[in-house]
Coordinates of C-alpha atoms in Angstrom, one line a residue:
Chain Z
X1 CA -0.5 0.4 0.2
X2 CA 3.2 2.4 0.2
X3 CA 3.9 4.2 -2.6
X4 CA 6.7 7.1 -3.4
X5 CA 6.2 10.0 -4.0
X6 CA 8.1 13.1 -4.9
X7 CA 6.6 16.9 -3.4
X8 CA 8.4 19.8 -4.4
X9 CA 7.8 22.8 -2.1
X10 CA 9.2 26.1 -2.1
X11 CA 11.7 25.2 -4.8
X12 CA 13.3 21.4 -3.2
X13 CA 11.4 18.2 -4.3
X14 CA 11.2 16.0 -1.4
X15 CA 10.8 12.2 -2.1
X16 CA 9.2 9.7 0.2
X17 CA 7.3 6.7 0.9
X18 CA 3.9 7.3 1.8
X19 CA 0.4 6.3 2.7
X20 CA -3.7 7.0 2.6
X21 CA -3.0 7.3 6.8
X22 CA -0.3 10.4 5.6
X23 CA -1.5 13.8 5.1
X24 CA 0.3 16.5 3.0
X25 CA 0.6 19.0 6.1
X26 CA 2.0 15.8 7.7
X27 CA 4.7 14.8 4.4
X28 CA 5.1 19.1 5.0
X29 CA 6.2 19.2 8.6
X30 CA 7.7 16.0 9.3
X31 CA 9.3 15.0 5.8
X32 CA 10.0 17.9 4.8
X33 CA 10.8 19.2 7.9
X34 CA 9.1 22.8 7.6
X35 CA 7.3 23.3 10.7
X36 CA 5.5 26.6 9.5
X37 CA 2.8 24.7 8.5
X38 CA 0.9 25.0 11.4
X39 CA -1.6 21.8 12.5
X40 CA -4.5 23.9 14.1
X41 CA -7.9 22.3 13.6
X42 CA -7.0 19.4 11.4
X43 CA -10.4 19.6 9.7
X44 CA -9.9 22.0 7.5
X45 CA -12.0 25.2 9.0
X46 CA -9.2 26.9 10.4
X47 CA -6.7 27.5 8.4
X48 CA -2.8 28.0 10.1
X49 CA -2.6 24.7 8.0
X50 CA -2.7 26.6 4.4
X51 CA -0.1 26.6 1.5
X52 CA -0.3 27.1 -1.8
X53 CA -0.4 23.5 -4.3
X54 CA 0.2 24.8 -8.5
X55 CA -0.1 28.4 -6.9
X56 CA -4.1 28.2 -5.4
X57 CA -4.5 28.1 -1.5
X58 CA -5.3 24.6 0.0
X59 CA -6.1 23.4 2.8
X60 CA -2.9 20.6 3.3
X61 CA -4.4 19.0 6.9
X62 CA -7.2 17.5 4.6
X63 CA -5.1 16.6 1.7
X64 CA -3.4 13.2 0.7
X65 CA 0.1 14.0 0.6
X66 CA -0.7 11.3 -2.9
X67 CA -3.1 13.8 -3.9
X68 CA -0.2 16.4 -4.2
X69 CA 2.5 13.5 -5.9
X70 CA 3.9 15.5 -8.4
X71 CA 3.2 19.0 -6.6
X72 CA 4.2 22.8 -6.7
X73 CA 4.0 23.7 -3.0
X74 CA 4.6 27.0 -1.5
X75 CA 4.7 27.5 2.6
X76 CA 5.7 29.9 3.9
X77 CA 9.8 29.3 4.2
X78 CA 9.6 29.7 0.4
X79 CA 8.0 33.2 1.0
X80 CA 10.9 35.0 2.0
X81 CA 13.4 35.6 -1.2
X82 CA 17.4 36.0 -0.1
X83 CA 17.2 36.3 3.0
X84 CA 15.1 39.5 1.8
X85 CA 12.1 38.9 3.8
X86 CA 8.4 38.8 1.4
X87 CA 7.0 42.2 1.1
X88 CA 3.5 41.0 2.6
X89 CA 5.4 40.0 5.8
X90 CA 7.5 43.3 6.3
X91 CA 3.7 44.6 6.2
X92 CA 3.0 42.1 8.8
X93 CA 5.4 43.8 10.5
X94 CA 4.5 46.9 9.8
X95 CA 1.4 47.3 11.1
X96 CA 2.1 45.0 14.0
X97 CA -0.8 42.1 12.7
X98 CA 1.0 40.0 14.0
X99 CA 0.4 38.9 18.3
X100 CA 0.3 35.2 18.4
X101 CA 1.2 34.5 15.1
X102 CA -0.4 31.2 14.8
X103 CA -2.7 31.3 11.9
X104 CA -0.6 34.1 10.3
X105 CA 2.2 31.3 7.8
X106 CA -2.0 30.3 6.7
X107 CA -2.8 33.9 6.0
X108 CA 0.9 34.8 4.3
X109 CA 0.8 32.7 1.8
X110 CA -3.6 33.2 1.0
X111 CA -2.9 36.8 1.8
X112 CA 0.4 35.8 -1.6
X113 CA -2.2 34.9 -3.2
X114 CA -5.3 37.2 -2.9
X115 CA -2.5 39.6 -4.7
X116 CA -2.1 37.6 -7.3
X117 CA -5.2 37.0 -7.9
X118 CA -6.5 41.6 -7.3
X119 CA -3.4 43.2 -7.2
X120 CA -5.4 45.7 -6.4
X121 CA -7.9 44.2 -3.6
X122 CA -11.2 45.9 -2.0
X123 CA -12.0 45.8 1.5
X124 CA -14.7 42.8 0.6
X125 CA -11.8 40.8 -1.3
X126 CA -8.9 41.3 1.3
X127 CA -12.1 39.6 4.1
X128 CA -13.2 37.3 1.6
X129 CA -10.0 36.4 0.8
X130 CA -8.9 35.8 4.5
X131 CA -12.6 35.0 6.0
X132 CA -11.6 31.0 5.7
X133 CA -8.3 31.9 8.8
X134 CA -9.1 31.8 11.7
X135 CA -7.2 34.3 14.0
X136 CA -8.6 35.0 17.6
X137 CA -5.7 37.1 19.2
X138 CA -7.1 40.8 17.3
X139 CA -8.7 40.3 14.1
X140 CA -8.3 41.4 11.1
X141 CA -8.3 44.4 11.1
X142 CA -4.4 45.2 11.0
X143 CA -4.0 42.3 8.3
X144 CA -6.6 44.1 5.8
X145 CA -4.7 47.2 6.7
X146 CA -1.5 45.5 5.8
X147 CA -2.6 43.7 2.8
X148 CA -3.9 46.3 1.3
X149 CA -1.3 48.6 2.1
X150 CA 0.6 46.8 -1.1
X151 CA -2.3 48.4 -3.6
X152 CA -0.2 49.1 -6.4
Chain G
X1 CA -5.1 10.9 12.2
X2 CA -6.7 8.5 9.9
X3 CA -5.6 5.2 10.9
X4 CA -5.7 2.7 8.5
X5 CA -4.1 3.1 5.4
X6 CA -6.1 1.4 2.4
X7 CA -5.0 0.4 -1.4
X8 CA -4.7 4.1 -3.6
X9 CA -5.2 4.7 -7.1
X10 CA -5.0 7.3 -10.0
X11 CA -7.2 5.6 -12.5
X12 CA -6.7 8.2 -15.4
X13 CA -9.6 6.9 -17.6
X14 CA -12.7 5.9 -17.4
X15 CA -12.7 3.2 -18.0
X16 CA -10.3 2.0 -15.6
X17 CA -11.6 3.7 -13.3
X18 CA -15.1 1.7 -13.3
X19 CA -13.2 -1.3 -13.2
X20 CA -11.8 0.1 -9.9
X21 CA -14.9 1.1 -9.3
X22 CA -16.1 -2.8 -8.8
X23 CA -14.3 -3.2 -6.2
X24 CA -16.1 -4.0 -3.1
X25 CA -16.0 -1.7 -0.9
X26 CA -14.4 1.3 -2.9
X27 CA -14.2 4.8 -2.2
X28 CA -14.2 7.6 -4.9
X29 CA -12.4 10.3 -3.5
X30 CA -12.7 14.4 -5.1
X31 CA -12.0 17.3 -2.8
X32 CA -11.6 15.1 -0.1
X33 CA -13.3 18.5 2.3
X34 CA -15.6 15.5 3.3
X35 CA -13.8 12.3 2.9
X36 CA -10.7 12.4 4.4
X37 CA -12.9 13.9 7.0
X38 CA -14.8 11.1 7.9
X39 CA -11.1 9.3 7.4
X40 CA -9.7 11.0 10.1
X41 CA -12.0 10.4 12.3
X42 CA -12.6 6.5 11.6
X43 CA -15.8 6.5 10.7
X44 CA -14.9 5.5 7.3
X45 CA -12.2 2.5 5.7
X46 CA -12.0 2.3 2.2
X47 CA -11.2 -0.2 1.2
X48 CA -9.6 0.7 -1.5
X49 CA -9.8 4.7 -1.8
X50 CA -10.3 5.6 -6.0
X51 CA -8.9 9.1 -6.2
X52 CA -10.8 10.4 -10.0
X53 CA -9.0 13.5 -10.4
X54 CA -7.0 12.8 -13.5
X55 CA -10.2 10.8 -14.9
X56 CA -11.1 13.6 -18.1
X57 CA -14.5 12.8 -18.5
X58 CA -15.2 13.9 -15.2
X59 CA -14.4 17.9 -16.1
X60 CA -15.1 21.2 -18.3
X61 CA -17.5 23.4 -17.9
X62 CA -19.2 23.4 -21.9
X63 CA -21.9 24.0 -24.4
X64 CA -23.7 21.2 -25.1
X65 CA -27.1 21.0 -27.5
X66 CA -29.9 23.0 -25.4
X67 CA -27.6 24.3 -22.3
X68 CA -24.1 23.3 -20.6
X69 CA -22.3 20.3 -18.5
X70 CA -20.5 20.4 -15.7
X71 CA -18.3 17.6 -14.8
X72 CA -18.3 16.6 -11.5
X73 CA -14.6 16.5 -10.6
X74 CA -14.7 20.6 -11.0
X75 CA -14.1 22.5 -8.0
X76 CA -16.5 24.3 -6.4
X77 CA -15.1 27.5 -6.8
X78 CA -14.0 27.2 -11.1
X79 CA -18.6 26.6 -10.8
X80 CA -18.6 30.0 -9.2
X81 CA -16.8 31.3 -11.4
X82 CA -17.0 30.1 -15.2
X83 CA -18.8 32.4 -18.0
X84 CA -20.6 29.7 -18.8
X85 CA -22.9 29.3 -15.2
X86 CA -23.1 32.6 -14.5
X87 CA -27.2 32.5 -15.4
X88 CA -28.3 30.6 -13.3
X89 CA -27.6 32.6 -10.6
X90 CA -28.8 30.5 -7.7
X91 CA -26.5 27.7 -8.8
X92 CA -24.2 30.4 -8.7
X93 CA -24.6 32.3 -5.4
X94 CA -25.6 29.1 -3.4
X95 CA -22.1 27.3 -5.0
X96 CA -20.5 30.3 -3.2
X97 CA -21.2 29.8 0.5
X98 CA -19.4 27.0 0.4
X99 CA -16.8 26.3 2.7
X100 CA -14.2 29.7 1.9
X101 CA -12.2 30.1 -0.8
X102 CA -9.5 27.4 -0.1
X103 CA -12.4 25.0 0.4
X104 CA -13.9 25.3 -2.9
X105 CA -10.9 25.8 -4.9
X106 CA -10.7 21.3 -4.4
X107 CA -14.4 20.6 -3.2
X108 CA -16.3 19.6 -6.3
X109 CA -20.0 20.9 -7.3
X110 CA -19.5 16.1 -7.6
X111 CA -19.3 15.6 -4.5
X112 CA -21.1 18.4 -3.3
X113 CA -24.2 16.5 -4.7
X114 CA -23.7 12.8 -3.9
X115 CA -22.7 14.1 -0.3
X116 CA -26.5 13.5 -0.4
X117 CA -27.0 15.9 2.4
X118 CA -29.9 18.1 3.1
X119 CA -28.4 21.3 2.8
X120 CA -26.0 21.2 0.5
X121 CA -25.6 25.5 -1.4
X122 CA -24.9 24.0 -5.5
X123 CA -28.6 22.1 -4.7
X124 CA -31.4 24.0 -4.3
X125 CA -29.6 25.6 -7.7
X126 CA -29.4 23.3 -9.5
X127 CA -33.0 21.6 -8.6
X128 CA -34.5 24.9 -9.5
X129 CA -32.6 24.3 -13.3
X130 CA -34.9 20.7 -13.3
X131 CA -30.7 19.4 -14.0
X132 CA -30.4 16.3 -15.1
X133 CA -27.4 13.7 -13.5
X134 CA -25.2 11.9 -15.9
X135 CA -24.1 8.8 -14.3
X136 CA -21.6 6.0 -16.0
X137 CA -21.5 2.1 -15.1
X138 CA -20.4 -0.3 -16.9
X139 CA -23.0 -1.3 -19.0
X140 CA -23.3 2.3 -19.8
X141 CA -24.0 6.0 -19.8
X142 CA -27.7 7.5 -18.3
X143 CA -29.9 10.4 -17.9
X144 CA -31.7 10.6 -15.1
X145 CA -33.2 14.0 -13.4
X146 CA -31.6 15.8 -9.9
X147 CA -34.2 15.5 -8.2
X148 CA -35.0 11.0 -8.5
X149 CA -31.1 11.2 -7.7
X150 CA -31.6 13.0 -4.4
X151 CA -32.9 10.0 -1.9
X152 CA -32.1 10.5 1.4
X153 CA -29.7 12.2 4.2
X154 CA -26.3 11.0 2.1
X155 CA -28.4 8.9 -0.1
X156 CA -27.9 8.6 -3.8
X157 CA -28.5 6.7 -6.8
X158 CA -25.7 5.7 -7.1
X159 CA -25.8 1.7 -8.2
X160 CA -23.4 -0.8 -7.0
X161 CA -20.3 1.0 -9.1
X162 CA -21.9 3.6 -11.1
X163 CA -19.6 7.1 -11.2
X164 CA -21.7 9.9 -11.4
X165 CA -19.8 12.5 -14.1
X166 CA -21.7 15.6 -14.0
X167 CA -25.0 17.6 -14.7
X168 CA -26.9 19.1 -17.9
X169 CA -28.3 22.3 -17.6
X170 CA -30.8 23.8 -20.3
X171 CA -30.1 27.1 -21.8
X172 CA -32.5 29.2 -19.1
X173 CA -35.6 31.1 -20.4
X174 CA -34.0 34.7 -21.2
X175 CA -36.7 35.9 -17.9
X176 CA -35.5 34.0 -15.8
X177 CA -33.4 35.3 -13.0
X178 CA -33.5 33.3 -9.3
X179 CA -31.2 34.3 -6.6
X180 CA -30.5 32.1 -3.2
X181 CA -30.8 32.7 0.4
X182 CA -29.1 30.8 3.1
X183 CA -29.6 30.9 6.7
X184 CA -26.5 30.3 9.1
X185 CA -25.1 31.8 12.5
X186 CA -22.3 33.4 10.9
X187 CA -21.2 35.3 8.2
X188 CA -17.9 33.1 7.0
X189 CA -17.1 29.6 6.8
X190 CA -20.4 27.8 8.5
X191 CA -23.4 25.5 7.7
X192 CA -26.4 26.4 6.2
X193 CA -29.3 26.2 8.3
X194 CA -31.8 26.3 7.0
X195 CA -31.8 28.0 2.5
X196 CA -34.1 28.8 0.0
X197 CA -34.0 29.7 -4.0
X198 CA -36.4 31.5 -5.2
X199 CA -36.8 31.4 -9.5
X200 CA -39.3 33.0 -11.2
X201 CA -39.8 34.4 -15.5
X202 CA -41.2 37.7 -15.0
X203 CA -43.5 37.7 -12.6
X204 CA -44.7 33.9 -12.8
X205 CA -43.5 30.2 -12.9
X206 CA -42.4 31.1 -10.0
X207 CA -40.3 28.3 -9.0
X208 CA -38.4 27.5 -4.9
X209 CA -36.0 25.5 -3.8
X210 CA -36.1 24.7 0.3
X211 CA -32.1 23.5 1.8
X212 CA -32.6 21.7 5.1
X213 CA -36.1 21.6 4.7
X214 CA -37.1 18.3 3.6
X215 CA -34.4 14.9 4.2
X216 CA -33.1 16.2 0.8
X217 CA -32.8 19.4 -0.7
X218 CA -36.6 20.0 -2.4
X219 CA -38.4 21.4 -5.0
X220 CA -41.7 22.9 -2.4
X221 CA -44.3 21.7 -5.8
X222 CA -47.0 22.1 -3.1
X223 CA -46.5 26.4 -3.4
X224 CA -45.5 26.4 -6.6
X225 CA -48.4 24.2 -7.8
X226 CA -51.0 27.3 -5.8
X227 CA -48.6 30.5 -7.4
X228 CA -48.7 29.1 -10.9
X229 CA -51.9 28.9 -10.7
X230 CA -53.3 32.2 -11.5
X231 CA -51.8 35.9 -10.8
X232 CA -49.5 36.4 -8.1
X233 CA -51.7 37.5 -5.5
X234 CA -51.0 38.0 -1.7
X235 CA -53.9 35.8 -1.2
X236 CA -51.8 33.3 -3.5
X237 CA -48.4 34.1 -1.6
X238 CA -49.7 33.0 2.1
X239 CA -51.9 30.0 0.2
X240 CA -48.6 28.5 -1.3
X241 CA -46.3 29.6 3.1
X242 CA -49.7 27.6 4.3
X243 CA -49.2 24.3 1.6
X244 CA -45.2 24.3 2.3
X245 CA -45.9 24.7 6.2
X246 CA -47.3 21.8 5.8
X247 CA -44.4 19.4 4.7
X248 CA -42.2 21.0 6.7
X249 CA -41.3 18.8 9.5
X250 CA -37.8 19.6 10.5
X251 CA -36.6 17.2 14.2
X252 CA -35.5 18.6 17.4
X253 CA -32.3 17.1 16.8
X254 CA -31.5 19.1 13.9
X255 CA -28.2 21.0 14.5
X256 CA -27.8 24.3 12.8
X257 CA -31.0 26.0 13.5
X258 CA -34.5 24.4 15.1
X259 CA -37.6 23.2 14.0
X260 CA -39.2 26.4 14.7
X261 CA -36.9 28.5 13.1
X262 CA -36.8 26.7 10.3
X263 CA -40.9 27.3 10.5
X264 CA -40.3 30.5 10.9
X265 CA -38.1 30.8 7.6
X266 CA -39.7 28.8 5.2
X267 CA -42.4 31.7 5.0
X268 CA -39.6 34.5 5.4
X269 CA -37.2 33.3 2.7
X270 CA -40.7 32.8 0.0
X271 CA -41.8 35.5 0.5
X272 CA -38.6 38.3 0.7
X273 CA -37.3 35.6 -1.9
X274 CA -40.0 36.8 -4.6
X275 CA -40.5 39.6 -3.3
X276 CA -36.6 41.0 -4.2
X277 CA -37.2 38.9 -7.9
X278 CA -40.5 40.5 -8.9
X279 CA -39.4 44.1 -7.7
X280 CA -41.5 44.6 -5.2
X281 CA -44.2 44.0 -2.7
X282 CA -46.9 42.1 -4.0
X283 CA -50.4 44.8 -3.9
X284 CA -52.4 42.5 -5.6

């Protein structure tokens, strides 16, 4: 029942032998050792495990690693380049959008996908994009302002 | 945590999918937004997991004679955004209420139908436009009404080995308008407490579908007959609401809305929907 899969995460190909008990989130955290992506509700509801799969935001806790064979994944570790923070990361810091930080890895990759779809997102589009991401510290205002500060 | 592993196959042809689906205890995996959850709770232990996402026949939204076809494995978000679906207003609105953006990118229209949920948000819109289902089995392909396909909570009319290929929707009347209304506890990620799809052509040919009012999503046929029997009047509207309420008996154990709330909303949703679609309160 084991199958070998190759999943490219942040540009690096990871190979492992997996079965149907392993989620993509487990693959990212335990096989690739990238623990920036968080395990929250494990039900696809909270958004902490969000990663980009072939450019689109998905819930890695309810996708099997087998389903992602051959896919390109982007996690929060992959959005900074050459040691420089991604503009979204800097904007989140500048707007004090981070309190406990648990939801932030998911928020950041979802925001990156949002800006890919809508370079000048409206407040409604931002809230729609963050609607599936639970933040129980401070709410969404600072995050929305951070994202909207990057409008072109 | 998923405790027990099972074989996994990802066929790339319909023929291979149908062969694999002869396996007793096999489960079809599309978006996984329901099935993987059930597997994590160890409430489903498939003998074989068949990932159907690479089968071409289950994909695409395209024109067919007299309407359009939507492949069962098309993600909900595709249904929401595709140019060909935009004339089916209540379908687009209902599908757009499912989960959140990330969930809609994975969850599929076929999954929403075959899960058999009485509150499936994409189904009222499909029923308003008299959708048909296209089902493939080893002996060939059959087309049936979606209405006859929905059997009860968690149950659809798929025989052993059959697979839902997609749905056919007829080109709507040029005057057709529809809207989807959903009552839920919070505006964001939530499931429906009760929902309604309302359809009309000008001020006639009213169609009404409810989610979470009956054991399946279904049309309010008694109300439609009364409303369509003559000119639209306040009396007719009240008769239609009363006729619907005679058939709505929600379970006390209903998880997301009390029976009293559901019954109260039946009338509100019919009235609000018809008034919004026909451009204001009727004045007899």
